[in-house]
CSV table of C-alpha atoms and ligand atoms in Angstrom, one decimal:
chain,number,residue,atom,x,y,z
T,16,MET,CA,-3.6,-18.8,14.7
T,17,SER,CA,-1.2,-16.4,13.4
T,18,ARG,CA,-2.6,-12.8,12.1
T,19,ASP,CA,0.6,-12.5,10.1
T,20,LEU,CA,0.8,-12.5,6.2
T,21,ILE,CA,3.1,-15.3,5.4
T,22,LEU,CA,4.8,-15.7,1.7
T,23,GLN,CA,6.6,-19.1,1.3
T,24,GLY,CA,8.6,-20.0,-1.8
T,25,ILE,CA,6.4,-17.7,-4.0
T,26,SER,CA,7.3,-17.8,-7.7
T,27,LYS,CA,5.5,-16.5,-10.7
T,28,THR,CA,6.2,-17.4,-14.4
T,29,TYR,CA,3.6,-15.8,-16.9
T,30,ALA,CA,2.4,-17.5,-19.9
T,31,ASN,CA,5.0,-16.1,-22.1
T,32,GLY,CA,7.9,-17.5,-20.2
T,33,VAL,CA,8.8,-14.2,-18.1
T,34,THR,CA,9.7,-15.4,-14.4
T,35,ALA,CA,8.8,-12.1,-12.7
T,36,VAL,CA,9.1,-13.5,-9.0
T,37,GLN,CA,11.2,-16.4,-7.8
T,38,GLY,CA,11.3,-18.1,-4.2
T,39,ILE,CA,9.9,-15.3,-2.2
T,40,ASP,CA,9.7,-15.9,1.6
T,41,LEU,CA,8.4,-13.0,3.7
T,42,THR,CA,6.4,-12.8,6.9
T,43,LEU,CA,4.6,-9.5,7.2
T,44,ARG,CA,4.0,-9.2,11.1
T,45,ALA,CA,0.5,-8.1,12.0
T,46,GLY,CA,0.6,-4.3,12.3
T,47,GLU,CA,4.0,-3.9,10.6
T,48,PHE,CA,4.6,-1.4,7.6
T,49,VAL,CA,6.9,-2.9,5.0
T,50,CYS,CA,8.1,-1.2,1.9
T,51,LEU,CA,9.0,-2.9,-1.2
T,52,VAL,CA,11.5,-1.2,-3.5
T,53,GLY,CA,13.2,-2.1,-6.9
T,54,GLU,CA,13.8,-1.1,-10.3
T,55,SER,CA,11.2,-1.0,-12.8
T,56,GLY,CA,10.1,-4.5,-14.0
T,57,CYS,CA,11.6,-6.6,-11.2
T,58,GLY,CA,8.4,-7.8,-10.0
T,59,LYS,CA,7.0,-5.8,-7.2
T,60,SER,CA,3.7,-5.4,-8.7
T,61,THR,CA,3.3,-8.9,-9.7
T,62,LEU,CA,4.1,-9.9,-5.9
T,63,LEU,CA,1.5,-7.4,-4.7
T,64,ARG,CA,-1.1,-8.8,-7.0
T,65,MET,CA,-0.6,-12.4,-6.0
T,66,ILE,CA,-0.8,-11.2,-2.2
T,67,GLY,CA,-4.0,-9.4,-3.3
T,68,GLY,CA,-5.3,-12.6,-4.7
T,69,LEU,CA,-5.7,-11.0,-8.3
T,70,GLU,CA,-3.4,-13.6,-10.0
T,71,PRO,CA,-2.2,-16.9,-8.8
T,72,ALA,CA,1.5,-17.6,-8.2
T,73,THR,CA,2.9,-20.5,-10.0
T,74,GLN,CA,4.6,-21.9,-7.0
T,75,GLY,CA,4.4,-21.4,-3.1
T,76,SER,CA,1.9,-20.5,-0.8
T,77,ILE,CA,0.4,-17.3,0.8
T,78,THR,CA,-1.6,-17.2,4.0
T,79,SER,CA,-3.3,-14.4,5.5
T,80,ASP,CA,-4.7,-14.5,9.1
T,81,GLY,CA,-4.4,-18.3,8.9
T,82,GLN,CA,-6.2,-18.7,5.5
T,83,ALA,CA,-4.5,-19.8,2.2
T,84,VAL,CA,-5.0,-17.0,-0.1
T,85,THR,CA,-6.9,-18.3,-3.1
T,86,GLY,CA,-8.5,-14.9,-4.7
T,87,PRO,CA,-9.5,-11.5,-3.5
T,88,GLY,CA,-10.7,-11.1,0.1
T,89,LEU,CA,-11.9,-8.3,2.3
T,90,ASP,CA,-9.1,-9.2,4.5
T,91,ARG,CA,-6.7,-7.5,2.0
T,92,GLY,CA,-7.6,-4.1,0.7
T,93,MET,CA,-5.7,-2.5,-2.4
T,94,VAL,CA,-4.6,0.9,-3.3
T,95,PHE,CA,-3.2,1.6,-6.8
T,96,GLN,CA,-1.2,4.3,-8.5
T,97,ASP,CA,-4.2,5.3,-10.6
T,98,HIS,CA,-7.2,5.9,-8.1
T,99,ARG,CA,-9.6,3.5,-9.7
T,100,LEU,CA,-12.6,5.2,-8.4
T,101,PHE,CA,-16.0,4.8,-9.7
T,102,PRO,CA,-16.4,8.1,-11.9
T,103,TRP,CA,-20.2,8.0,-11.5
T,104,LEU,CA,-20.1,7.8,-7.8
T,105,THR,CA,-19.4,10.6,-5.5
T,106,VAL,CA,-16.9,10.6,-2.7
T,107,GLU,CA,-19.1,9.2,0.1
T,108,GLU,CA,-20.9,6.7,-2.3
T,109,ASN,CA,-17.4,5.4,-3.6
T,110,ILE,CA,-16.6,5.1,0.1
T,111,ALA,CA,-19.9,3.1,0.8
T,112,PHE,CA,-19.2,0.9,-1.8
T,113,GLY,CA,-16.0,0.1,0.0
T,114,CYS,CA,-17.7,-1.0,3.1
T,115,GLY,CA,-19.3,-4.0,1.2
T,116,GLU,CA,-22.7,-5.7,1.5
T,117,SER,CA,-22.8,-7.0,5.3
T,118,LEU,CA,-23.6,-3.6,7.2
T,119,SER,CA,-26.9,-2.4,7.7
T,120,PRO,CA,-27.7,1.2,6.2
T,121,THR,CA,-27.2,2.8,9.7
T,122,ASP,CA,-23.8,1.2,10.2
T,123,LYS,CA,-22.8,1.9,6.6
T,124,GLN,CA,-23.7,5.5,7.3
T,125,ARG,CA,-21.8,5.6,10.3
T,126,SER,CA,-18.5,3.9,8.6
T,127,VAL,CA,-18.7,6.4,5.6
T,128,GLU,CA,-18.9,9.4,8.1
T,129,GLU,CA,-16.0,7.9,10.0
T,130,HIS,CA,-13.7,7.4,6.8
T,131,LEU,CA,-14.7,10.7,5.6
T,132,GLU,CA,-13.5,12.2,8.6
T,133,LEU,CA,-10.2,10.1,8.6
T,134,ILE,CA,-9.4,11.6,5.0
T,135,GLY,CA,-10.7,15.0,6.0
T,136,LEU,CA,-13.1,15.1,3.0
T,137,GLN,CA,-16.4,16.0,4.8
T,138,SER,CA,-16.8,19.1,2.5
T,139,PHE,CA,-16.4,17.1,-0.5
T,140,ARG,CA,-18.6,14.3,0.1
T,141,LYS,CA,-20.9,15.0,-2.9
T,142,ALA,CA,-18.1,15.7,-5.1
T,143,TYR,CA,-17.5,13.3,-8.2
T,144,PRO,CA,-13.8,12.0,-9.0
T,145,HIS,CA,-13.2,14.4,-11.7
T,146,GLN,CA,-13.8,17.3,-9.4
T,147,LEU,CA,-11.2,16.2,-7.0
T,148,SER,CA,-7.6,17.1,-6.9
T,149,GLY,CA,-4.9,14.2,-7.4
T,150,GLY,CA,-4.4,13.9,-3.8
T,151,MET,CA,-7.9,14.0,-2.9
T,152,LYS,CA,-8.8,11.0,-5.2
T,153,GLN,CA,-5.7,9.2,-3.7
T,154,ARG,CA,-7.2,10.0,-0.1
T,155,THR,CA,-10.6,8.6,-1.5
T,156,SER,CA,-9.3,5.7,-2.7
T,157,LEU,CA,-7.6,5.0,0.5
T,158,ALA,CA,-10.8,5.4,2.5
T,159,ARG,CA,-12.6,3.2,0.1
T,160,ALA,CA,-10.0,0.5,0.9
T,161,LEU,CA,-10.0,1.2,4.5
T,162,ALA,CA,-13.8,1.3,4.7
T,163,ALA,CA,-13.7,-2.8,4.3
T,164,LYS,CA,-11.8,-3.0,7.7
T,165,PRO,CA,-8.9,-5.0,6.0
T,166,GLN,CA,-6.2,-6.5,8.0
T,167,VAL,CA,-3.7,-5.9,5.4
T,168,LEU,CA,-3.3,-2.8,2.9
T,169,LEU,CA,-1.5,-3.6,-0.4
T,170,MET,CA,-0.5,-0.2,-2.0
T,171,ASP,CA,1.3,0.0,-5.5
T,172,GLU,CA,2.8,3.2,-5.8
T,173,PRO,CA,-0.2,5.0,-4.6
T,174,PHE,CA,1.6,8.5,-4.4
T,175,GLY,CA,3.6,7.7,-7.7
T,176,ALA,CA,1.4,10.5,-9.8
T,177,LEU,CA,1.6,13.2,-7.2
T,178,ASP,CA,3.5,16.4,-7.0
T,179,ALA,CA,6.2,16.2,-4.3
T,180,LEU,CA,4.7,18.1,-1.7
T,181,THR,CA,1.3,16.5,-1.9
T,182,ARG,CA,3.3,13.2,-1.6
T,183,ILE,CA,4.8,14.1,1.7
T,184,HIS,CA,1.5,15.2,3.1
T,185,LEU,CA,-0.1,12.1,2.3
T,186,GLN,CA,2.5,9.9,3.6
T,187,GLN,CA,2.5,11.8,6.9
T,188,GLU,CA,-1.5,11.0,6.6
T,189,LEU,CA,-1.0,7.4,5.7
T,190,LEU,CA,1.1,7.0,8.8
T,191,LYS,CA,-1.5,8.4,11.2
T,192,LEU,CA,-3.9,6.2,9.8
T,193,TRP,CA,-1.8,3.3,10.0
T,194,GLN,CA,-1.0,4.0,13.7
T,195,LYS,CA,-4.7,4.6,14.3
T,196,GLU,CA,-6.3,1.3,12.3
T,197,LYS,CA,-3.3,-0.9,13.5
T,198,ILE,CA,-3.5,-2.6,10.1
T,199,THR,CA,-0.6,-4.3,8.3
T,200,VAL,CA,0.7,-2.3,5.3
T,201,LEU,CA,2.8,-3.4,2.2
T,202,LEU,CA,3.6,-0.3,0.2
T,203,VAL,CA,5.3,-0.6,-3.1
T,204,THR,CA,7.6,2.5,-4.0
T,205,HIS,CA,10.2,3.4,-6.3
T,206,ASP,CA,11.1,6.3,-4.0
T,207,ILE,CA,13.8,5.3,-1.3
T,208,ASP,CA,13.2,8.5,0.7
T,209,GLU,CA,9.6,7.3,0.8
T,210,ALA,CA,10.5,4.0,2.2
T,211,VAL,CA,12.7,5.1,4.7
T,212,PHE,CA,10.3,7.8,6.0
T,213,LEU,CA,7.5,5.1,6.1
T,214,ALA,CA,8.7,1.6,6.8
T,215,ASP,CA,9.5,-0.4,9.6
T,216,ARG,CA,11.4,-2.8,7.0
T,217,ILE,CA,12.2,-2.6,3.6
T,218,ALA,CA,12.4,-5.3,1.0
T,219,VAL,CA,14.7,-4.7,-1.7
T,220,MET,CA,14.2,-6.5,-4.7
T,221,THR,CA,17.0,-7.4,-7.4
T,222,PRO,CA,16.4,-6.5,-11.0
T,223,ARG,CA,15.4,-9.3,-13.3
T,224,LEU,CA,15.8,-12.1,-11.0
T,225,GLY,CA,12.5,-11.5,-9.1
T,226,THR,CA,14.2,-12.2,-5.4
T,227,PHE,CA,14.8,-10.1,-2.4
T,228,ARG,CA,18.3,-8.8,-2.5
T,229,GLN,CA,18.0,-7.9,1.3
T,230,VAL,CA,15.3,-7.0,3.7
T,231,LEU,CA,16.4,-3.9,6.0
T,232,ASP,CA,15.3,-3.0,9.4
T,233,VAL,CA,14.8,0.8,9.7
T,234,PRO,CA,15.7,1.4,13.3
T,235,LEU,CA,14.5,5.1,13.2
T,236,ALA,CA,11.9,6.4,15.9
T,237,ARG,CA,8.9,8.1,14.5
T,238,PRO,CA,8.1,11.0,13.7
T,239,ARG,CA,11.1,10.6,11.4
T,240,ASN,CA,13.2,13.8,10.4
T,241,ARG,CA,14.7,13.6,6.7
T,242,ASN,CA,17.6,15.6,7.7
T,243,GLU,CA,18.6,13.7,10.5
T,244,GLU,CA,21.9,11.8,10.5
T,245,GLY,CA,20.3,8.4,10.9
T,246,PHE,CA,17.9,8.8,7.9
T,247,ILE,CA,20.3,10.2,5.6
T,248,GLY,CA,22.6,7.1,6.3
T,249,LEU,CA,19.9,4.7,5.5
T,250,ARG,CA,19.1,6.3,2.4
T,251,LYS,CA,22.6,6.3,1.1
T,252,THR,CA,22.7,2.7,2.2
T,253,LEU,CA,20.0,1.9,-0.2
T,254,TYR,CA,20.8,4.5,-2.9
T,255,ASP,CA,24.2,2.9,-3.1
T,256,GLN,CA,22.5,-0.5,-4.0
T,257,PHE,CA,21.1,0.9,-7.1
T,258,PHE,CA,23.5,3.4,-8.2
E,306,LIG,N1,0.6,-10.2,-17.6
E,306,LIG,C1,1.7,-10.3,-17.9
E,306,LIG,N2,2.2,-11.1,-18.8
E,306,LIG,C2,3.4,-11.3,-18.8
E,306,LIG,N3,4.7,-10.5,-18.3
E,306,LIG,C3,4.2,-9.8,-17.3
E,306,LIG,C4,2.9,-9.5,-17.0
E,306,LIG,N4,2.8,-8.7,-16.0
E,306,LIG,C5,4.2,-8.3,-15.7
E,306,LIG,N5,4.9,-9.1,-16.8
E,306,LIG,C6,6.3,-8.9,-16.6
E,306,LIG,O1,6.8,-9.5,-15.3
E,306,LIG,C7,8.0,-8.6,-14.9
E,306,LIG,C8,7.6,-7.9,-13.5
E,306,LIG,O2,6.6,-6.8,-13.8
E,306,LIG,P1,5.9,-6.3,-12.8
E,306,LIG,O3,4.7,-5.2,-13.3
E,306,LIG,O4,5.7,-7.1,-11.5
E,306,LIG,O5,7.2,-5.3,-12.3
E,306,LIG,P2,7.4,-3.7,-11.3
E,306,LIG,O6,8.6,-4.1,-10.7
E,306,LIG,O7,6.1,-3.5,-10.9
E,306,LIG,O8,7.6,-2.6,-12.6
E,306,LIG,P3,7.3,-1.1,-12.1
E,306,LIG,O9,8.1,-0.6,-11.4
E,306,LIG,O10,7.7,-0.4,-13.6
E,306,LIG,O11,5.7,-1.0,-12.1
E,306,LIG,C9,8.4,-7.7,-16.2
E,306,LIG,O12,9.3,-8.2,-16.9
E,306,LIG,C10,7.0,-7.6,-16.9
E,306,LIG,O13,7.2,-7.6,-18.2
E,307,LIG,MG1,4.5,-2.1,-10.7
């Protein structure tokens, strides 16, 4: 059975007649890191929500790990631009929530410890979300999503609300986590530089049509250097498609 995430002929027309996504075919190979870039309103979040099972497609099929996607599932974790942590739970309680209900109390505690360590927030375990910086909140949100042991992590502009330096730190941390956990990642971003830094492939969406203009391979070895010729060349190729 294929562990890939397969989108076939996915379209979405909302009740108001707006077609946000049209005829999307994409296979995310297991363990691959793909970024989705495109202008505001081109259908990125709609596509991600359909993969997450948060809303149905009007046409087409989505298969994750050989199973048709018909709703949310533990195989697909989501991280959004706003952290969406529970304000009444501490960092460790938020992560414990992500573990779900199937673990014994000992295994749950072990998983919480493992994920606290993964995001480097052991000393903030008892803090509530309002006591954390923006970057710490996003790290906690990432840990909560990873605690469910998803095969696919769907991220919708997860660093969009952060300052430039925190963003670069979290990009580096995300890459380490991805390499360690061997999960598949689909990350939506407006930031071309972020996409070239992170992705194995970049899917560029066309404004208004809800289709892919291009799916590009990123043939750069990691760790990537933003000042290196290949990086700059690819960034230019992408910018030229927008401006
Ligand atoms: N619930 C909804 N009902 C009707 N139309 C919607 C709904 N959600 C999104 N749309 C429309 O679908 C299109 C795509 O929206 P979507 O949020 O997917 O874009 P996006 O690429 O994520 O944009 P941004 O980069 O600004 O987040 C837009 O025209 C939007 O107005
Ligand atoms: Mg969006």
